[in-house]
Short mmCIF file of C-alpha atoms in Angstrom, two decimals:
data_model
loop_
_atom_site.label_atom_id
_atom_site.label_comp_id
_atom_site.label_asym_id
_atom_site.label_seq_id
_atom_site.Cartn_x
_atom_site.Cartn_y
_atom_site.Cartn_z
CA UNK A 29 -0.03 -0.04 -0.02
CA UNK A 30 1.52 3.51 -0.98
CA UNK A 31 1.19 6.25 1.49
CA UNK A 32 -1.68 8.65 0.88
CA UNK A 33 -0.60 12.24 0.37
CA UNK A 34 -2.71 15.45 0.49
CA UNK A 35 -2.19 19.14 -0.11
CA UNK A 36 -3.79 22.25 -1.12
CA UNK A 37 -3.42 22.63 -4.91
CA UNK A 38 -4.72 26.23 -5.36
CA UNK A 39 -2.82 29.31 -3.92
CA UNK A 40 -3.02 30.15 -0.23
CA UNK A 41 -5.45 33.02 0.50
CA UNK A 42 -9.15 33.95 0.23
CA UNK A 43 -10.69 32.76 -3.05
CA UNK A 44 -14.05 31.53 -4.40
CA UNK A 45 -12.81 28.03 -4.41
CA UNK A 46 -9.91 25.99 -3.07
CA UNK A 47 -9.02 22.48 -4.26
CA UNK A 48 -7.46 19.85 -2.01
CA UNK A 49 -5.96 16.73 -3.65
CA UNK A 50 -5.15 13.45 -2.19
CA UNK A 51 -3.21 10.62 -3.87
CA UNK A 52 -2.79 7.07 -2.73
CA UNK A 53 -4.83 3.98 -1.56
CA UNK A 54 -6.72 5.49 1.20
CA UNK A 55 -8.76 7.81 -1.12
CA UNK A 56 -11.84 5.66 -1.45
CA UNK A 57 -11.78 4.70 2.22
CA UNK A 58 -11.61 8.48 3.23
CA UNK A 59 -14.33 9.32 0.77
CA UNK A 60 -16.68 6.76 2.41
CA UNK A 61 -15.76 8.13 6.00
CA UNK A 62 -16.21 11.56 5.23
CA UNK A 63 -19.02 11.62 2.85
CA UNK A 64 -20.74 8.48 3.77
CA UNK A 65 -20.76 7.23 0.11
CA UNK A 66 -18.90 4.54 -1.72
CA UNK A 67 -16.99 6.07 -4.69
CA UNK A 68 -15.35 3.04 -6.34
CA UNK A 69 -18.20 2.37 -8.66
CA UNK A 70 -18.53 6.23 -9.80
CA UNK A 71 -15.07 7.41 -10.65
CA UNK A 72 -14.81 10.80 -12.47
CA UNK A 73 -18.15 11.92 -11.24
CA UNK A 74 -18.62 15.36 -9.48
CA UNK A 75 -20.62 14.74 -6.17
CA UNK A 76 -21.98 17.31 -3.71
CA UNK A 77 -21.37 16.55 0.02
CA UNK A 78 -20.97 17.86 3.24
CA UNK A 79 -17.51 17.34 4.68
CA UNK A 80 -17.78 15.75 8.23
CA UNK A 81 -14.78 15.92 10.51
CA UNK A 82 -13.69 12.95 12.68
CA UNK A 83 -15.51 14.65 15.51
CA UNK A 84 -18.73 14.73 13.55
CA UNK A 85 -19.12 18.41 12.98
CA UNK A 86 -19.54 19.75 9.27
CA UNK A 87 -16.68 21.68 8.01
CA UNK A 88 -18.15 22.81 4.60
CA UNK A 89 -20.37 21.91 1.69
CA UNK A 90 -18.08 20.73 -1.08
CA UNK A 91 -17.79 19.12 -4.44
CA UNK A 92 -15.74 16.02 -4.47
CA UNK A 93 -14.35 13.81 -7.28
CA UNK A 94 -12.86 10.35 -7.25
CA UNK A 95 -10.40 9.25 -9.88
CA UNK A 96 -9.65 5.40 -9.84
CA UNK A 97 -6.11 4.18 -10.74
CA UNK A 98 -4.51 3.94 -13.06
CA UNK A 99 -6.85 6.54 -14.77
CA UNK A 100 -5.67 9.58 -12.80
CA UNK A 101 -2.94 12.20 -12.94
CA UNK A 102 -0.53 10.33 -10.56
CA UNK A 103 -1.68 6.94 -11.75
CA UNK A 104 -2.89 6.16 -8.29
CA UNK A 105 -6.35 6.31 -6.54
CA UNK A 106 -7.05 10.24 -6.19
CA UNK A 107 -9.67 12.38 -4.51
CA UNK A 108 -10.16 16.15 -5.23
CA UNK A 109 -12.29 18.13 -2.95
CA UNK A 110 -13.43 21.50 -3.96
CA UNK A 111 -14.19 23.70 -0.95
CA UNK A 112 -14.96 27.40 -0.34
CA UNK A 113 -11.60 29.40 -0.59
CA UNK A 114 -11.40 30.22 3.13
CA UNK A 115 -8.04 29.48 4.57
CA UNK A 116 -9.45 28.49 7.95
CA UNK A 117 -11.61 25.85 6.23
CA UNK A 118 -8.77 24.51 4.08
CA UNK A 119 -6.61 24.22 7.12
CA UNK A 120 -9.32 22.57 9.16
CA UNK A 121 -9.85 19.84 6.44
CA UNK A 122 -6.17 19.25 5.86
CA UNK A 123 -5.58 18.75 9.65
CA UNK A 124 -8.58 16.41 9.53
CA UNK A 125 -6.92 14.37 6.63
CA UNK A 126 -3.66 14.04 8.49
CA UNK A 127 -5.78 12.45 11.36
CA UNK A 128 -7.19 9.94 8.92
CA UNK A 129 -3.75 8.70 7.90
CA UNK A 130 -2.62 11.17 5.17
CA UNK A 131 0.97 12.59 4.78
CA UNK A 132 1.50 16.24 3.82
CA UNK A 133 2.60 16.20 0.21
CA UNK A 134 6.23 17.45 -0.62
CA UNK A 135 6.81 19.88 -3.32
CA UNK A 136 6.09 18.19 -6.67
CA UNK A 137 5.20 14.98 -5.15
CA UNK A 138 1.89 14.39 -7.15
CA UNK A 139 4.02 15.04 -10.44
CA UNK A 140 6.81 12.72 -9.22
CA UNK A 141 4.35 9.85 -8.49
CA UNK A 142 3.00 10.45 -12.05
CA UNK A 143 6.45 10.02 -13.50
CA UNK A 144 7.35 7.08 -11.33
CA UNK A 145 3.97 5.39 -12.57
CA UNK A 146 4.89 5.97 -16.07
CA UNK A 147 2.19 8.51 -16.88
CA UNK A 148 4.78 10.57 -18.61
CA UNK A 149 8.49 10.77 -19.09
CA UNK A 150 10.79 13.14 -17.11
CA UNK A 151 10.98 15.84 -19.74
CA UNK A 152 7.07 16.16 -19.67
CA UNK A 153 7.15 16.24 -15.93
CA UNK A 154 9.63 19.18 -16.15
CA UNK A 155 7.15 20.79 -18.55
CA UNK A 156 4.31 20.71 -15.88
CA UNK A 157 6.20 23.39 -13.93
CA UNK A 158 7.14 25.42 -17.16
CA UNK A 159 3.42 25.45 -18.14
CA UNK A 160 2.46 26.64 -14.64
CA UNK A 161 5.05 29.35 -14.70
CA UNK A 162 4.65 30.48 -18.27
CA UNK A 163 4.06 34.29 -18.43
CA UNK A 164 3.76 34.91 -22.22
CA UNK A 165 2.46 33.25 -25.34
CA UNK A 166 5.95 32.09 -26.57
CA UNK A 167 6.88 30.36 -23.24
CA UNK A 168 3.32 28.71 -22.94
CA UNK A 169 3.71 27.33 -26.42
CA UNK A 170 7.20 25.93 -25.84
CA UNK A 171 5.93 24.31 -22.52
CA UNK A 172 2.99 22.86 -24.10
CA UNK A 173 5.14 21.23 -26.84
CA UNK A 174 7.43 19.71 -24.35
CA UNK A 175 4.37 18.68 -22.06
CA UNK A 176 2.87 16.85 -25.10
CA UNK A 177 6.13 14.71 -25.44
CA UNK A 178 7.70 16.32 -28.50
CA UNK A 179 11.13 16.43 -26.68
CA UNK A 180 10.73 13.03 -25.46
CA UNK A 181 9.71 11.82 -29.07
CA UNK A 182 13.05 13.46 -30.52
CA UNK A 183 15.17 11.99 -27.74
CA UNK A 184 13.70 8.52 -28.10
CA UNK A 185 14.24 8.68 -31.95
CA UNK A 186 17.94 9.68 -31.31
CA UNK A 187 18.21 6.79 -28.57
CA UNK A 188 16.72 4.26 -31.24
CA UNK A 189 19.30 5.30 -33.93
CA UNK A 190 22.09 5.06 -31.45
CA UNK A 191 20.81 1.65 -30.32
CA UNK A 192 21.06 0.50 -33.92
CA UNK A 193 24.67 1.76 -34.17
CA UNK A 194 25.46 0.06 -30.94
CA UNK A 195 24.02 -3.28 -32.12
CA UNK A 196 25.95 -3.15 -35.35
CA UNK A 197 29.20 -2.60 -33.33
CA UNK A 198 28.69 -5.11 -30.74
CA UNK A 199 27.97 -7.87 -33.24
CA UNK A 200 31.54 -7.88 -33.70
CA UNK A 201 32.26 -8.35 -30.17
CA UNK A 202 30.25 -11.49 -30.31
CA UNK A 203 31.94 -12.52 -33.26
CA UNK A 204 35.58 -11.46 -32.82
CA UNK A 205 36.86 -13.49 -35.67
CA UNK A 206 34.93 -11.24 -38.08
CA UNK A 207 36.59 -7.98 -39.01
CA UNK A 208 34.34 -4.94 -39.31
CA UNK A 209 33.82 -4.46 -43.05
CA UNK A 210 34.72 -1.15 -44.54
CA UNK A 211 31.12 -0.42 -45.54
CA UNK A 212 29.83 -1.10 -41.94
CA UNK A 213 32.67 1.17 -40.51
CA UNK A 214 31.71 3.90 -42.84
CA UNK A 215 28.12 3.60 -42.19
CA UNK A 216 28.72 3.67 -38.49
CA UNK A 217 31.07 6.76 -38.92
CA UNK A 218 28.47 8.62 -41.16
CA UNK A 219 25.49 7.92 -38.85
CA UNK A 220 27.31 8.79 -35.76
CA UNK A 221 28.46 12.17 -37.09
CA UNK A 222 24.90 12.92 -38.35
CA UNK A 223 23.56 11.98 -34.78
CA UNK A 224 26.19 14.30 -33.34
CA UNK A 225 25.07 17.29 -35.40
CA UNK A 226 21.33 16.57 -34.40
CA UNK A 227 22.31 16.56 -30.80
CA UNK A 228 24.41 19.67 -30.79
CA UNK A 229 21.57 21.74 -32.63
CA UNK A 230 19.07 20.43 -30.04
CA UNK A 231 21.55 21.28 -27.15
CA UNK A 232 22.26 24.69 -28.45
CA UNK A 233 18.61 25.62 -28.13
CA UNK A 234 19.21 25.96 -24.25
CA UNK A 235 20.48 29.45 -24.74
CA UNK A 236 17.07 30.44 -25.99
CA UNK A 237 15.22 28.62 -23.10
CA UNK A 238 16.06 31.18 -20.58
CA UNK A 239 15.02 33.99 -22.79
CA UNK A 240 11.48 32.36 -23.54
CA UNK A 241 10.76 31.05 -20.14
CA UNK A 242 12.50 33.51 -17.70
CA UNK A 243 12.24 36.62 -19.82
CA UNK A 244 14.51 38.80 -21.96
CA UNK A 245 16.35 41.17 -20.06
CA UNK A 246 15.99 44.60 -21.74
CA UNK A 247 18.06 47.52 -20.45
CA UNK A 248 16.93 51.25 -21.17
CA UNK A 249 20.26 53.30 -21.38
CA UNK A 250 21.38 56.50 -22.35
CA UNK A 251 22.50 59.98 -21.12
CA UNK A 252 20.73 61.99 -18.52
CA UNK A 253 17.44 63.53 -19.63
CA UNK A 254 17.45 61.49 -22.92
CA UNK A 255 13.97 60.28 -21.79
CA UNK A 256 14.75 56.72 -20.44
CA UNK A 257 12.11 56.81 -17.65
CA UNK A 258 9.71 58.38 -19.85
CA UNK A 259 10.34 55.53 -22.38
CA UNK A 260 9.86 53.00 -19.54
CA UNK A 261 6.40 54.53 -18.56
CA UNK A 262 5.40 54.67 -22.16
CA UNK A 263 6.10 50.97 -22.75
CA UNK A 264 4.41 49.88 -19.54
CA UNK A 265 1.55 52.11 -20.22
CA UNK A 266 1.70 53.55 -16.42
CA UNK A 267 3.58 56.09 -14.49
CA UNK A 268 6.08 53.60 -13.03
CA UNK A 269 9.30 55.78 -12.92
CA UNK A 270 9.61 59.34 -11.77
CA UNK A 271 10.32 61.67 -14.60
CA UNK A 272 12.01 65.00 -14.12
CA UNK A 273 13.92 67.58 -16.15
CA UNK A 274 16.74 67.42 -13.76
CA UNK A 275 19.71 65.24 -14.51
CA UNK A 276 20.33 62.41 -12.03
CA UNK A 277 16.87 61.85 -11.09
CA UNK A 278 17.19 58.13 -11.56
CA UNK A 279 20.01 56.82 -9.44
CA UNK A 280 19.17 53.20 -9.04
CA UNK A 281 17.79 50.79 -11.68
CA UNK A 282 14.08 50.10 -11.74
CA UNK A 283 12.88 46.70 -13.01
CA UNK A 284 9.39 45.88 -14.42
CA UNK A 285 7.92 43.03 -16.57
CA UNK A 286 6.42 43.73 -19.85
CA UNK A 287 4.48 41.31 -22.19
CA UNK A 288 5.11 42.16 -25.69
CA UNK A 289 4.42 40.16 -28.92
CA UNK A 290 4.29 36.80 -27.28
CA UNK A 291 7.45 37.43 -25.21
CA UNK A 292 8.01 38.52 -21.67
CA UNK A 293 10.59 41.32 -21.17
CA UNK A 294 12.31 42.17 -17.88
CA UNK A 295 12.57 45.90 -18.58
CA UNK A 296 15.27 47.80 -16.66
CA UNK A 297 15.42 51.59 -16.49
CA UNK A 298 19.11 52.64 -15.55
CA UNK A 299 20.76 55.81 -14.35
CA UNK A 300 21.84 58.29 -16.98
CA UNK A 301 25.54 57.84 -17.70
CA UNK A 302 27.57 60.98 -17.73
CA UNK A 303 31.14 61.75 -16.55
CA UNK A 304 30.53 64.65 -14.23
CA UNK A 305 28.41 62.73 -11.56
CA UNK A 306 28.24 63.06 -7.90
CA UNK A 307 29.51 60.12 -5.65
CA UNK A 308 25.93 58.96 -5.13
CA UNK A 309 25.10 59.29 -8.73
CA UNK A 310 28.21 57.48 -9.77
CA UNK A 311 27.13 54.50 -7.84
CA UNK A 312 24.03 54.46 -9.85
CA UNK A 313 25.94 54.61 -12.99
CA UNK A 314 28.15 51.84 -12.01
CA UNK A 315 25.11 49.74 -11.45
CA UNK A 316 23.76 50.82 -14.76
CA UNK A 317 26.94 49.71 -16.58
CA UNK A 318 26.76 46.25 -14.90
CA UNK A 319 23.15 45.87 -16.12
CA UNK A 320 23.94 47.02 -19.69
CA UNK A 321 26.93 44.60 -19.98
CA UNK A 322 24.59 41.65 -18.81
CA UNK A 323 21.58 42.73 -20.97
CA UNK A 324 19.98 40.45 -23.73
CA UNK A 325 18.78 43.55 -25.64
CA UNK A 326 19.76 47.17 -25.20
CA UNK A 327 17.42 50.26 -25.84
CA UNK A 328 19.88 53.16 -26.51
CA UNK A 329 17.83 56.31 -25.77
CA UNK A 330 18.92 59.53 -27.52
CA UNK A 331 17.61 63.04 -27.18
CA UNK A 332 17.42 64.06 -30.88
CA UNK A 333 17.25 67.79 -29.87
CA UNK A 334 20.68 67.77 -28.60
CA UNK A 335 23.89 68.02 -30.81
CA UNK A 336 25.63 64.80 -31.66
CA UNK A 337 28.58 65.78 -29.41
CA UNK A 338 26.44 64.96 -26.30
CA UNK A 339 26.36 61.26 -27.12
CA UNK A 340 27.85 59.07 -24.43
CA UNK A 341 30.52 56.46 -25.33
CA UNK A 342 28.82 53.61 -27.49
CA UNK A 343 31.62 51.00 -26.69
CA UNK A 344 29.08 48.94 -24.77
CA UNK A 345 26.50 49.05 -27.65
CA UNK A 346 26.71 46.88 -30.88
CA UNK A 347 24.11 46.19 -33.83
CA UNK A 348 23.72 42.83 -32.52
CA UNK A 349 22.43 43.63 -29.24
CA UNK A 350 21.15 47.30 -29.42
CA UNK A 351 18.20 49.25 -30.77
CA UNK A 352 18.41 52.94 -30.90
CA UNK A 353 15.36 54.89 -29.68
CA UNK A 354 15.79 58.43 -31.15
CA UNK A 355 13.45 60.28 -28.68
CA UNK A 356 11.89 63.80 -28.72
CA UNK A 357 11.22 63.76 -32.44
CA UNK A 358 8.21 65.99 -31.76
CA UNK A 359 10.69 69.11 -30.85
CA UNK A 360 11.19 71.49 -33.60
CA UNK A 361 14.99 71.60 -32.99
CA UNK A 362 15.05 67.63 -33.15
CA UNK A 363 17.24 66.07 -36.00
CA UNK A 364 16.84 62.48 -36.07
CA UNK A 365 18.29 62.06 -39.39
CA UNK A 366 21.63 63.24 -37.98
CA UNK A 367 21.54 60.17 -35.52
CA UNK A 368 20.20 57.76 -38.03
CA UNK A 369 23.36 58.50 -40.01
CA UNK A 370 25.57 57.88 -36.93
CA UNK A 371 23.95 54.87 -36.18
CA UNK A 372 23.42 53.56 -39.71
CA UNK A 373 24.41 49.92 -38.86
CA UNK A 374 21.86 49.79 -35.95
CA UNK A 375 18.05 49.35 -36.00
CA UNK A 376 16.56 52.76 -35.16
CA UNK A 377 13.21 54.15 -34.40
CA UNK A 378 12.01 57.60 -34.23
CA UNK A 379 9.75 58.15 -31.24
CA UNK A 380 8.37 60.88 -28.97
CA UNK A 381 7.54 59.72 -25.31
CA UNK A 382 5.66 63.01 -24.75
CA UNK A 383 3.15 62.41 -27.73
CA UNK A 384 3.46 58.50 -27.94
CA UNK A 385 4.33 58.93 -31.65
CA UNK A 386 6.47 55.96 -32.99
CA UNK A 387 6.00 53.72 -29.88
CA UNK A 388 4.14 51.22 -31.76
CA UNK A 389 6.87 50.99 -34.35
CA UNK A 390 9.48 50.70 -31.70
CA UNK A 391 7.60 47.70 -30.24
CA UNK A 392 7.44 45.89 -33.67
CA UNK A 393 11.13 46.81 -34.12
CA UNK A 394 11.77 45.09 -30.77
CA UNK A 395 9.84 41.96 -31.80
CA UNK A 396 11.37 41.67 -35.08
CA UNK A 397 14.91 42.22 -33.54
CA UNK A 398 14.45 39.36 -31.01
CA UNK A 399 13.12 37.15 -33.68
CA UNK A 400 16.09 37.93 -36.04
CA UNK A 401 19.05 38.25 -33.47
CA UNK A 402 18.05 36.17 -30.39
CA UNK A 403 15.67 33.31 -30.91
CA UNK A 404 15.56 32.67 -34.71
CA UNK A 405 17.15 28.94 -34.33
CA UNK A 406 14.32 28.00 -31.94
CA UNK A 407 11.44 28.45 -34.36
CA UNK A 408 10.03 24.97 -33.64
CA UNK A 409 9.62 25.92 -29.79
CA UNK A 410 11.46 22.55 -28.82
CA UNK A 411 13.79 24.18 -26.19
CA UNK A 412 15.97 22.37 -23.87
CA UNK A 413 16.92 23.27 -20.37
CA UNK A 414 20.58 23.45 -19.00
CA UNK A 415 20.23 19.93 -17.62
CA UNK A 416 19.03 18.61 -21.01
CA UNK A 417 21.79 20.45 -22.82
CA UNK A 418 24.46 18.89 -20.41
CA UNK A 419 23.28 15.37 -20.99
CA UNK A 420 23.20 16.13 -24.83
CA UNK A 421 26.71 17.39 -24.80
CA UNK A 422 27.82 14.48 -22.70
CA UNK A 423 26.35 12.15 -25.32
CA UNK A 424 27.93 14.02 -28.17
CA UNK A 425 31.37 13.69 -26.46
CA UNK A 426 30.97 9.98 -26.06
CA UNK A 427 29.93 9.66 -29.71
CA UNK A 428 32.96 11.69 -30.98
CA UNK A 429 35.07 9.19 -28.77
CA UNK A 430 33.49 6.24 -30.48
CA UNK A 431 34.11 7.56 -33.99
CA UNK A 432 37.67 8.30 -33.41
CA UNK A 433 38.10 4.59 -31.99
CA UNK A 434 36.20 3.02 -34.96
CA UNK A 435 38.28 5.16 -37.44
CA UNK A 436 41.55 4.05 -35.64
CA UNK A 437 40.55 0.33 -36.01
CA UNK A 438 40.35 -0.15 -32.29
CA UNK A 439 38.83 -3.17 -30.78
CA UNK A 440 34.94 -2.97 -31.07
CA UNK A 441 34.61 -3.22 -27.15
CA UNK A 442 36.10 0.26 -26.94
CA UNK A 443 33.60 2.33 -29.20
CA UNK A 444 30.75 0.18 -27.84
CA UNK A 445 31.52 1.19 -24.29
CA UNK A 446 31.32 4.89 -25.43
CA UNK A 447 28.13 4.27 -27.44
CA UNK A 448 26.47 2.83 -24.28
CA UNK A 449 27.68 5.87 -22.36
CA UNK A 450 26.01 8.00 -24.82
CA UNK A 451 22.77 6.08 -24.51
CA UNK A 452 22.86 6.57 -20.73
CA UNK A 453 23.23 10.30 -21.19
CA UNK A 454 20.33 10.48 -23.41
CA UNK A 455 18.32 8.36 -20.99
CA UNK A 456 18.79 10.98 -18.19
CA UNK A 457 16.77 13.40 -20.26
CA UNK A 458 13.74 11.31 -20.41
CA UNK A 459 14.02 9.79 -16.86
CA UNK A 460 15.64 6.23 -17.73
CA UNK A 461 17.85 6.82 -14.62
CA UNK A 462 17.76 5.79 -11.07
CA UNK A 463 19.65 8.85 -9.83
CA UNK A 464 17.57 10.03 -6.84
CA UNK A 465 19.71 13.18 -6.60
CA UNK A 466 18.45 14.40 -10.01
CA UNK A 467 14.95 13.63 -9.38
CA UNK A 468 15.11 15.37 -6.06
CA UNK A 469 16.66 18.31 -7.54
CA UNK A 470 13.94 18.62 -10.42
CA UNK A 471 10.93 18.08 -8.27
CA UNK A 472 11.98 20.26 -5.37
CA UNK A 473 11.34 23.31 -7.71
CA UNK A 474 7.74 22.55 -8.07
CA UNK A 475 5.02 24.08 -5.84
CA UNK A 476 3.35 21.95 -3.16
CA UNK A 477 0.06 20.40 -4.48
CA UNK A 478 1.53 19.70 -7.86
#
């Protein structure tokens, strides 16, 4: 008999409804004790009932649903109880369930049980957390593709191809008197190199994964009074940053999240950069330079009403990571064409934060810039995590070693060992591993109740 776990699966706090989940062998017994009704013969049916505590008092009017193993999320018997979203009621029922023999679920324990009961592979289990945490359309799309098993299918296809290569190689271990024919050796080398390339291409998508799932770090930089804080406010559609005609108003960075074109941006407004700054302002500028150097994309904001000589050093900016926002184009003394000529290698957008002119064009420029410069290679939305990438790179190194050994006419046992190592590395991605440390690390990042 497996232990029965229970947890609140909706956020803490007051709400219309809260959902308490149970998973384990005690579920039908607890349903009968609490609601006075046998549920084994009516799975997946929503029932109205009064939750009776062990002392006989009624805690709440609830809706409960029983899921019979293996046709449930975890693959075990499950019970879901929807109660009024009062934290006191939730706590009262959870305490009662503990007295009835349930254990408090650990973070991610429901999903871990689903994985251990072969409801889905490990990459799909990880995608559950990505789906819950998605904050933009692109992130949700990538998470949904992984949750549907697309990454697992690709890894399994690679594993099958690798198993075929290994079988061919091991055939000559079983029959050592036979030499590896040239055509077989050439076939192994060709297929191994093709497989290496596929693995490397997939592993390289990990650099886009953080941009899609965690957000693109976009820094607004420029000289004092160029309109950086005004641009932040305009992009957000609210007065988030203090705007002042006096230089040095922004002395620390301000960070906000912005959803734009299917992406999530971590937008950072920084202190104006200038040489003649006070000691306090200099500290803000140092922080600004640190944020600029670590940004995925930079919005260099320029006051087009000022002479070109007022430009700050552009050493930290390049056409591959910077968009030039030429601001204050509504002013009569503005000369945007001068700055477009200076930044002729950059993507430029004429804007006015005061009148909102050009802001929509700037947003379109940002999206196209991201698509072209940052995430173009991940167009199919199969993105691997750093963990997946490391396993793929380990497999690639093992395959390259096997190829070298085969080309050098080494005994078949040696490349076969490398090929098996590559198979083990791929297995770590989809969960064909008994490494408890890996599993503990993955599921500890989940919320309790999932």
